[in-house]
XYZ file of C-alpha atoms in Angstrom:
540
model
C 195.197 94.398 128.131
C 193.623 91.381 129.645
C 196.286 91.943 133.071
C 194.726 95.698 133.041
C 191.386 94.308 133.022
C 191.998 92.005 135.929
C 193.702 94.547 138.299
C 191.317 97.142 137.216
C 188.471 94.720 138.546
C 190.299 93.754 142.017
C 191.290 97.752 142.597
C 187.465 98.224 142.388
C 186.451 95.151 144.405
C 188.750 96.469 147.169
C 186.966 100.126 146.691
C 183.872 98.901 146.900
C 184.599 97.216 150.402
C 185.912 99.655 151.657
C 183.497 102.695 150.946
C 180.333 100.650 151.745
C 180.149 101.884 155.190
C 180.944 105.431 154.434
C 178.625 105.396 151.394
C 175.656 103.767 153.004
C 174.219 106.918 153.903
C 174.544 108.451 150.510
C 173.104 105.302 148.553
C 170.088 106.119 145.995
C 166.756 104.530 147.697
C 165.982 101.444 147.660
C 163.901 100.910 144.337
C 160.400 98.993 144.209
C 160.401 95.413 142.342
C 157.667 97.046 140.048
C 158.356 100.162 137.694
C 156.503 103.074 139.417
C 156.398 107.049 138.736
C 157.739 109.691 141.386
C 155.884 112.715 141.661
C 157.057 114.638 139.031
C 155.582 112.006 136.361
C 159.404 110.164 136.006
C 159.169 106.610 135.841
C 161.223 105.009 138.208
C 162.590 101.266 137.106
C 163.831 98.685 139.945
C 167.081 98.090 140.004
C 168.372 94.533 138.654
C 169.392 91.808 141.244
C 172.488 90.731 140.440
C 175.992 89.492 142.488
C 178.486 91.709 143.084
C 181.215 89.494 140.940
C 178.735 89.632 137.841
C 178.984 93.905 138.269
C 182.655 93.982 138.107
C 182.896 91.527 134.869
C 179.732 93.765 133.504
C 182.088 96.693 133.404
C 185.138 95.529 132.516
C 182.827 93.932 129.509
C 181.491 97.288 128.795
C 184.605 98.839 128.859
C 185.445 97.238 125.515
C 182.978 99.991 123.696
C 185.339 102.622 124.533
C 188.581 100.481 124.520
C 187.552 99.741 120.532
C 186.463 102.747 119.485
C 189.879 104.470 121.124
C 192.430 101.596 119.914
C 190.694 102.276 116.010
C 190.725 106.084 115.851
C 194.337 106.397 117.858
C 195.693 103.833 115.412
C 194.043 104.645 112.392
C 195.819 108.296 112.324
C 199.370 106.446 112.691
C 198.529 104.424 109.839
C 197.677 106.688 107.286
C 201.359 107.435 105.361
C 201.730 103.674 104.992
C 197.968 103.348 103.451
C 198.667 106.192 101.135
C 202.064 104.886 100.298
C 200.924 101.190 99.611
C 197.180 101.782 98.478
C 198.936 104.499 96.010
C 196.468 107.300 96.959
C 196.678 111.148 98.140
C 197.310 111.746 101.788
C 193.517 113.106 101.314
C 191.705 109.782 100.223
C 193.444 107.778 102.675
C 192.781 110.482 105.375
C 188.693 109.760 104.332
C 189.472 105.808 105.308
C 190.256 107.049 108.680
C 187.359 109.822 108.589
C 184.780 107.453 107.405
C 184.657 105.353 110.508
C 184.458 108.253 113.350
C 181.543 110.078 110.387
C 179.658 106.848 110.276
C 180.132 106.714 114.091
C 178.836 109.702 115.234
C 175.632 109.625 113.164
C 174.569 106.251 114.456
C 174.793 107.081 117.894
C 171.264 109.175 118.375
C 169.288 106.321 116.725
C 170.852 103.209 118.302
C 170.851 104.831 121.649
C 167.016 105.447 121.515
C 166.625 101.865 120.135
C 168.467 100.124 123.307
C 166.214 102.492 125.503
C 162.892 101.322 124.022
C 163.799 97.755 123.788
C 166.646 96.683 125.851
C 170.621 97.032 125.175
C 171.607 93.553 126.048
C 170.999 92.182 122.240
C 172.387 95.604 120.581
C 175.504 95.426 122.537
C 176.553 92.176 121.690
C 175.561 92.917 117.842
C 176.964 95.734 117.517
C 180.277 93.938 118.660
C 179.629 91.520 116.291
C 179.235 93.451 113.327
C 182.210 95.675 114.169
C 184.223 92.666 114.221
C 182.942 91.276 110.909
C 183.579 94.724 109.186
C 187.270 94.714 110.690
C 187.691 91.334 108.968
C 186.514 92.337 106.104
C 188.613 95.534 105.860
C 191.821 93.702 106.377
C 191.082 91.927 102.540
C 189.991 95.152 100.938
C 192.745 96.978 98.940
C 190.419 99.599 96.589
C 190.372 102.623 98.520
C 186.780 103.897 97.837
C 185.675 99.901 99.190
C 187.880 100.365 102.003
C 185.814 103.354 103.127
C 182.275 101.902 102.585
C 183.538 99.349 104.960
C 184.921 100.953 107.884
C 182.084 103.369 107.534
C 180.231 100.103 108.228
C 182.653 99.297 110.915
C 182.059 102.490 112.542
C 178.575 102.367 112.272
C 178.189 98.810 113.718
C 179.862 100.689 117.347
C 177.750 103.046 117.510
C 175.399 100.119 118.441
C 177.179 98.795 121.036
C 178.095 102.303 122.380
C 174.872 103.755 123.496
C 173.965 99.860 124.780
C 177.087 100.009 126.839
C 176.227 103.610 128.512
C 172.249 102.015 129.406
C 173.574 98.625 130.909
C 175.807 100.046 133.390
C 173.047 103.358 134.140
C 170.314 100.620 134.849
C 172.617 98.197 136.597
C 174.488 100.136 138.767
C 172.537 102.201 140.709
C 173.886 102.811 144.434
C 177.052 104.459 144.823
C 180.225 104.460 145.339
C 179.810 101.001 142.385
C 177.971 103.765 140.152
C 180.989 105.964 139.722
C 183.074 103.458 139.304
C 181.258 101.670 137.019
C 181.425 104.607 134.761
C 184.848 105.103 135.645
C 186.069 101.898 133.768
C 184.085 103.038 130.887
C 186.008 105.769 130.456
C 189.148 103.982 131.444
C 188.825 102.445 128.113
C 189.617 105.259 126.359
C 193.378 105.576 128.022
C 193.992 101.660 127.793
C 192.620 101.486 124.597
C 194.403 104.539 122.777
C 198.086 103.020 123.748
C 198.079 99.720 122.462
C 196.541 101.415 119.961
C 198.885 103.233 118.757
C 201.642 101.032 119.419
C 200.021 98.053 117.500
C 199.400 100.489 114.672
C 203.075 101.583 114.630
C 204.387 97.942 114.545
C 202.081 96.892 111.712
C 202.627 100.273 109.650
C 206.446 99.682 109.955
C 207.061 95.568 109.237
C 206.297 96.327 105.754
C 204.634 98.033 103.044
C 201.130 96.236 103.677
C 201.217 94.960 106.555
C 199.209 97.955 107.825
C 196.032 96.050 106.703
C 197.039 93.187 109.912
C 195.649 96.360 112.683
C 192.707 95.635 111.365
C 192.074 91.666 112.251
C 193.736 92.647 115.726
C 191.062 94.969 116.420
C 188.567 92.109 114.918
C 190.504 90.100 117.823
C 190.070 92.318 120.190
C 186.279 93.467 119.865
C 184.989 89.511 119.622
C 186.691 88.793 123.307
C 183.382 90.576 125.264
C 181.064 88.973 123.075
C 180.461 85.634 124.636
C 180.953 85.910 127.883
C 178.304 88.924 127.643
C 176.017 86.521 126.647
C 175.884 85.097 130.398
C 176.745 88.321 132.360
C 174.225 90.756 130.456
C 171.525 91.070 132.453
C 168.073 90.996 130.901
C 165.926 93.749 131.151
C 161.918 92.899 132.095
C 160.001 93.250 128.825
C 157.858 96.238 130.470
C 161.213 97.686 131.129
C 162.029 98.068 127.545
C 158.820 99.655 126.393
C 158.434 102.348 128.969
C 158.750 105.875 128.043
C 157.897 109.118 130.158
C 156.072 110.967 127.138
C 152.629 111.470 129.043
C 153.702 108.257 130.956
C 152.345 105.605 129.050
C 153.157 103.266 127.059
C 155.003 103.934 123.558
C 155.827 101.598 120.747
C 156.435 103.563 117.404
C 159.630 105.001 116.966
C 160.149 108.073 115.703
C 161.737 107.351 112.515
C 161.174 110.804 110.944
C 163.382 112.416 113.898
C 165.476 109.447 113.705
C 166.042 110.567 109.664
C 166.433 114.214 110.128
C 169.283 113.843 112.776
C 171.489 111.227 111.506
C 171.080 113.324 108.053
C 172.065 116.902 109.868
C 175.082 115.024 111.665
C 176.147 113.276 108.289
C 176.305 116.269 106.519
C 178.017 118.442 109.436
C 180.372 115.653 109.810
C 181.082 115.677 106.115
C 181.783 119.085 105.787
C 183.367 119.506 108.761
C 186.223 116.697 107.521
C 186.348 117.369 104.152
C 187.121 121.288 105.064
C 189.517 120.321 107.232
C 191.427 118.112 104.293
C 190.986 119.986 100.498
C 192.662 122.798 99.623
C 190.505 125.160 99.478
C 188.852 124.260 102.874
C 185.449 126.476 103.622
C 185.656 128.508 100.161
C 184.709 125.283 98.247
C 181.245 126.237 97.725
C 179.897 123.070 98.378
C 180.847 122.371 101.819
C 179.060 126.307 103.069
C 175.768 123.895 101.273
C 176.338 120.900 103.055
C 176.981 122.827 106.765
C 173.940 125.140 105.844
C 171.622 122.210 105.246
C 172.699 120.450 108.313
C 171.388 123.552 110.144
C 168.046 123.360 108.526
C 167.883 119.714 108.900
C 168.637 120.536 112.626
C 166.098 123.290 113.049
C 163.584 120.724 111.541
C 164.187 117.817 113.852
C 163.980 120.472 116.954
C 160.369 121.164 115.630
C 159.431 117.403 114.763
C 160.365 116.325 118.642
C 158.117 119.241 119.802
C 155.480 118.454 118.038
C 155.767 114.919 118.746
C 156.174 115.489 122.275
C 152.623 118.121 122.518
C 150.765 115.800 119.838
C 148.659 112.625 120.922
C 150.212 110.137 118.725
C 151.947 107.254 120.024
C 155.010 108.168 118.379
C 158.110 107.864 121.603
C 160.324 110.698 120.074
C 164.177 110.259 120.022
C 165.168 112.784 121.933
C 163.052 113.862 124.684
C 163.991 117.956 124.157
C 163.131 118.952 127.582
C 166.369 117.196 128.749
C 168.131 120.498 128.367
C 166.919 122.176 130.310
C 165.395 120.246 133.636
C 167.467 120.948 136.580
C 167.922 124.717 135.444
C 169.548 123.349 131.562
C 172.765 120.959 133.481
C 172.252 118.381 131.255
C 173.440 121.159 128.441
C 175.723 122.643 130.288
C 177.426 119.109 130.956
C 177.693 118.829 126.774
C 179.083 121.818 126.328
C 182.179 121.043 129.100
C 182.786 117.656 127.140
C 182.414 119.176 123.729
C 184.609 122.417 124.103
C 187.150 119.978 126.341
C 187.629 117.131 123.986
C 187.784 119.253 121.161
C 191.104 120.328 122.627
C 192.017 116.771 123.398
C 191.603 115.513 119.722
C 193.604 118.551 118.849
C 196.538 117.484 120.494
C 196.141 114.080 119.070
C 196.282 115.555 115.424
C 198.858 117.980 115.916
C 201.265 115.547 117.710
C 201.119 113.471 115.197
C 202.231 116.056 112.571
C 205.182 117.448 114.738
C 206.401 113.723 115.201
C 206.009 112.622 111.671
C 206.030 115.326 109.508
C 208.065 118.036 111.090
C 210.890 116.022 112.637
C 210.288 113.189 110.394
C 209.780 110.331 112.434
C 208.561 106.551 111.687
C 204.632 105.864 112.743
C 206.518 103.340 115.849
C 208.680 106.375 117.671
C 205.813 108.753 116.972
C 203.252 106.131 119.356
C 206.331 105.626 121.857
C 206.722 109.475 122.044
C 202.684 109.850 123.025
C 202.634 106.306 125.102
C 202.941 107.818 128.543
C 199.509 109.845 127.891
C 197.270 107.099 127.969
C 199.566 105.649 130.605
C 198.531 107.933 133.087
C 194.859 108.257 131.413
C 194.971 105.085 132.965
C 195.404 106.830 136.512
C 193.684 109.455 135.622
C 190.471 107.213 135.524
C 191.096 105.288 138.879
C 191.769 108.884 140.601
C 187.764 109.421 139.119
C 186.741 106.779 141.658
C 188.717 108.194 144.633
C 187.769 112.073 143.727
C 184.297 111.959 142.478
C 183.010 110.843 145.889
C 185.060 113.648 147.476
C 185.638 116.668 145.298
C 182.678 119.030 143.786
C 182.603 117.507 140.098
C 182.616 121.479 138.849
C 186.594 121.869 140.226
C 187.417 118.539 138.710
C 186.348 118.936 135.448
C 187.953 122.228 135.201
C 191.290 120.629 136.524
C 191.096 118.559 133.446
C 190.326 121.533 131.281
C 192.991 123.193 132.563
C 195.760 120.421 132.273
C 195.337 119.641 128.710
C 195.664 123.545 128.080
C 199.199 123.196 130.016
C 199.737 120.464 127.658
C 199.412 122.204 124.466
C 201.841 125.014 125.687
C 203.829 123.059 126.566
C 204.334 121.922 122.969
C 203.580 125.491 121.613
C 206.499 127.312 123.408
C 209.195 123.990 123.228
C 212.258 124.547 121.192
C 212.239 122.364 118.263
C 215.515 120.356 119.028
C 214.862 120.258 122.624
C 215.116 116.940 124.006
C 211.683 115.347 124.420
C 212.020 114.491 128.048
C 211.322 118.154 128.713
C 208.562 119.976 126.777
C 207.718 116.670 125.478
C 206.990 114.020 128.290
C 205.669 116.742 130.660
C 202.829 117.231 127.631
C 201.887 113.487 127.550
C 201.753 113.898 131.760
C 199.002 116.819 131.643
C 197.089 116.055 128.571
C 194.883 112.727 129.581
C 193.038 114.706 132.367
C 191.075 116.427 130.288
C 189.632 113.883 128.266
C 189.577 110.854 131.249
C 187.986 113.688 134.148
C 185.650 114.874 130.907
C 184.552 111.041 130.278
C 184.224 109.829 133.731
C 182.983 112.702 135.444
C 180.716 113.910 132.388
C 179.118 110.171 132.058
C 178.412 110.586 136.112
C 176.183 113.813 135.912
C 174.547 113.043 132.574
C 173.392 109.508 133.775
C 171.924 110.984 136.608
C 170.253 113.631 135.270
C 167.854 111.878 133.011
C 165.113 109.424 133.540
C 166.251 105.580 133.806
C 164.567 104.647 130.316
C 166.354 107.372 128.819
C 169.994 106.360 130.020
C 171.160 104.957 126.823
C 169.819 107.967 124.518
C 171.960 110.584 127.494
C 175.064 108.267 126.710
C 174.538 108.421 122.701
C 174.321 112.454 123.528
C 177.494 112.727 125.597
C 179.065 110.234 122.776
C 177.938 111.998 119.813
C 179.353 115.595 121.668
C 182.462 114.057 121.943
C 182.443 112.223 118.421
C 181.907 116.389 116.943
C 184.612 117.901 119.426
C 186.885 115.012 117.676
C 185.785 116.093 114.007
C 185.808 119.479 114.002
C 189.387 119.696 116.633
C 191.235 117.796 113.725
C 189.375 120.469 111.310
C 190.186 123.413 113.168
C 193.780 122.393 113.875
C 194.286 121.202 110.207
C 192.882 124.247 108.829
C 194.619 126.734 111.405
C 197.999 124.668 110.256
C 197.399 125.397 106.514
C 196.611 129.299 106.679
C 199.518 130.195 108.862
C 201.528 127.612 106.811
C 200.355 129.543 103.692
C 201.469 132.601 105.389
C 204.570 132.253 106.105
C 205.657 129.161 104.676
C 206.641 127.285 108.255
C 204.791 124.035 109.131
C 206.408 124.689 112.560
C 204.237 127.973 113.091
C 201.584 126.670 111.969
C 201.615 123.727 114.588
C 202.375 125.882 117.315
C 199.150 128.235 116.460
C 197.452 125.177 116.449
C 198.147 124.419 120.170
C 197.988 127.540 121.660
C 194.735 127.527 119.506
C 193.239 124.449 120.758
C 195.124 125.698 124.788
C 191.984 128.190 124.558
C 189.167 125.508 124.029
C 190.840 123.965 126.828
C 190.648 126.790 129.283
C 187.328 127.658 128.360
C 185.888 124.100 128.864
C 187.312 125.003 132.716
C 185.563 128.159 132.237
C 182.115 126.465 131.535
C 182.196 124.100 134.054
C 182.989 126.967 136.862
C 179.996 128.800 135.401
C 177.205 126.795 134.488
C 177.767 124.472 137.068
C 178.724 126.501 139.777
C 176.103 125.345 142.521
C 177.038 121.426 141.497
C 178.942 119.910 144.626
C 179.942 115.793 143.762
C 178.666 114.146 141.017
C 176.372 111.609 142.356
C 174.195 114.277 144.109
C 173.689 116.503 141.193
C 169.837 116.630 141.538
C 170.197 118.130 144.885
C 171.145 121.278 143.808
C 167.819 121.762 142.102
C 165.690 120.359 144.381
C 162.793 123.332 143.810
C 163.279 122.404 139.798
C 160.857 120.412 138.297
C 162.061 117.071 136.169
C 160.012 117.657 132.663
């Protein structure tokens, strides 16, 4: 990991040197050493002197958000048989360990992000680390499963600090181009890099013995401590005025807005519940009492919507949490932009699930062959990611985001028309070839436009938006796929139907991801120049 890290950083020293000349023309302005406001009210914050050597160990450094998150939730699905089989629980209960970190996750996300944007990201970066490495420790001495849970709920909820941080840093650090795309492009490449060792570490530990499952655990604790103090040097410090600034009516805000902060990490804790737990019982939706939990999600959604517009219109100095005309400036890209990565990765966890139930349940194979048969994937995420920094500057982001829709749709054919006893090498390895675009072009490119299509003081809340789209499209692919798998299963009494429904099923969320990004952001040409093509549009 560490050799990945260091060629990663020279490949992007040597792309930096030499694009400056051809970028110099297309570099953002030169900012003022004072914050200031543009004409249309936006607050513009100077960008922070730093050396060019200090950037390049900043983003490897923030790539460890994504390479942690990725590493748990690939290897957490590999390890599930052996926690059932040693812990003595239903496949169910141990599926809810797994579940209770990406639920935890995903409804942190809104109200950390908003927290690193009012007060800096440096300190909630390197706690959120912290804690998540704690909470791994702790998890690896836990053997009650209801206590196992509670703490990788914890776990998860301690990275959705450093998540949203991570996004900020490298939005208000990196502001000329081409070190802005690039910059985002490790981010993403931390997904890839992180999701192989992943699953191969997983594998190892789930098949040395019957508990030695619970040793993943204090290797991600490892793992997630390494950024932690050297980002105690290279984090740059944002100017205290810098971390109060907020464009409601361009002044000044201090309260936060821990009503809206309540009502949306209750609506995504209760959609995330019921989303997962219809995807596991038996009776999926019919259970009465996940239609209540889904139905007051949407009322707890519909109330937030009106709390933030109130807030916004009233004269309280309340800074809401999410600023709701971010929708729709620049003709409603930002929301176009979710929809692309939601609808995309949705497909991408998809494949994820259902792999793993063709290797290990269908043709019965051991958690370590099942990670060697999806290695290549993140493999060429890997390259998928570096290509980011070569095609972003060059190719209209619309075409390559709708590449990567349509190459994880290949992907799942691929495994929805394949013979069952047809060597892998075929049907197989061409899937783990097509199916990283989607997600690594979603991540990089996606992270590109939404960063600069919002305000500077609200870059970490936009990255705790395009994390907490891609945290649903994760919950509710494994839901759809594992409840598509159990109705045609019930149906005609073949797990392998049901799996290959479940890829052509998840083939169409691919394609139509493509389809979005052709549509709604048609008139887009690269990514760093998204603003121009609303130049007559008025920033809210």
């Amino acid at each position: 990991m560490c050799t990945g890290v260091i060629s990663f950083t020279d490949m992007t020293e040597k792309i930096i040197e030499q694009h400056d000349q051809e970028a110099a023309p297309d570099r953002l302005p030169v900012l003022p050493s004072k914050p200031s406001s543009d004409q249309s009210g936006e607050i513009v914050i100077p960008e922070l002197a730093i050396s060019q050597w200090r950037r390049i160990v900043l983003a490897g450094l923030m790539m460890f958000t994504t390479f942690i998150a990725s590493a748990t939730i690939a290897g957490s699905l590999l390890i599930i048989p052996a926690m059932s089989a040693d812990l003595g629980i239903k496949d169910l209960q141990a599926q809810w360990i797994s579940s209770a970190y990406s639920l935890a996750n995903g409804c942190g996300l809104l109200f950390f992000g908003r927290v690193a944007d009012l007060y800096g990201g440096e300190y909630l970066f390197l706690l959120g680390m912290g804690l998540y490495t704690l909470f791994s420790v702790i998890s690896g001495f836990v053997r009650q499963s209801t206590a196992l849970c509670v703490v990788r709920a914890l776990a998860g909820l301690s990275l959705s600090i450093a998540l949203p941080a991570a996004f900020g840093i490298i939005g208000r650090t990196f502001r000329s181009e081409p070190s802005r795309t690039i910059a985002f492009a490790s981010l993403a490449l931390g997904v890839p890099i992180g999701a192989g060792p992943g699953q191969v570490i997983a594998g190892c530990m789930a098949g040395v013995s019957p508990k030695s499952w619970q040793y993943n655990f204090f290797i991600l604790a490892g793992l997630a401590i390494i950024p932690c103090l050297p980002g105690i040097f290279i984090i740059p410090s944002e100017p205290r005025k810098q971390k109060q600034i907020s464009t409601t009516n361009n002044r000044v805000n201090k309260k936060f807005d821990w009503l809206g902060a309540g009502l949306i990490t209750s609506a995504l804790d209760l959609i995330g519940f019921g989303l997962t737990q219809g995807g596991l019982i038996d009776k999926g939706w019919k259970e009465p009492y996940i239609g209540i939990c889904v139905g007051l999600a949407v009322l707890l959604f519909a109330g937030f919507i009106y709390w933030e517009k109130r807030t916004i219109k009233s004269s309280s100095n309340i800074a809401p949490l999410v600023n709701l005309s971010m929708f729709i400036r620049y003709d409603h890209k930002v929301t176009a932009v979710l929809c692309v990565a939601f609808t995309g990765y949705l497909s991408v966890a998809g494949w994820m699930y259902l792999t793993t139930i063709y290797f290990q349940t269908l043709l019965q194979e051991t958690p370590l062959t099942n990670a060697l048969h999806v290695l290549p994937a993140p493999i060429v995420g890997a390259l998928a990611c570096f290509l980011v920094t070569l095609l972003a500057p060059r190719v209209p982001a619309p075409y390559l985001l709708a590449m990567g829709g349509c190459c994880t749709a290949i992907a799942h054919i691929l495994f929805a028309v394949a013979p069952l006893h047809r060597t892998w090498w075929i049907n197989g390895f061409l899937s783990n070839l097509f199916n990283p675009f989607g997600a690594d072009f979603t991540v990089g490119i996606g992270s590109i436009l939404i960063s600069n299509l919002v305000n500077e003081d609200e870059q970490s809340i936009s990255g705790a938006l395009f994390q907490t789209a891609l945290q649903l499209a994760s919950t509710l692919g494994v839901c759809l796929c594992s409840l598509t798998q159990k109705i045609v299963m019930d149906k005609t009494g073949s797990l392998e139907k049901g799996l290959r429904v479940g890829f052509w099923l998840m083939a169409a969320f691919s394609f139509f991801s493509a389809l979005i990004a052709l549509i709604a952001l048609r008139k887009v040409g690269l990514a760093r120049d998204i603003r121009k093509v609303t130049e007559g549009s008025t920033a809210s």
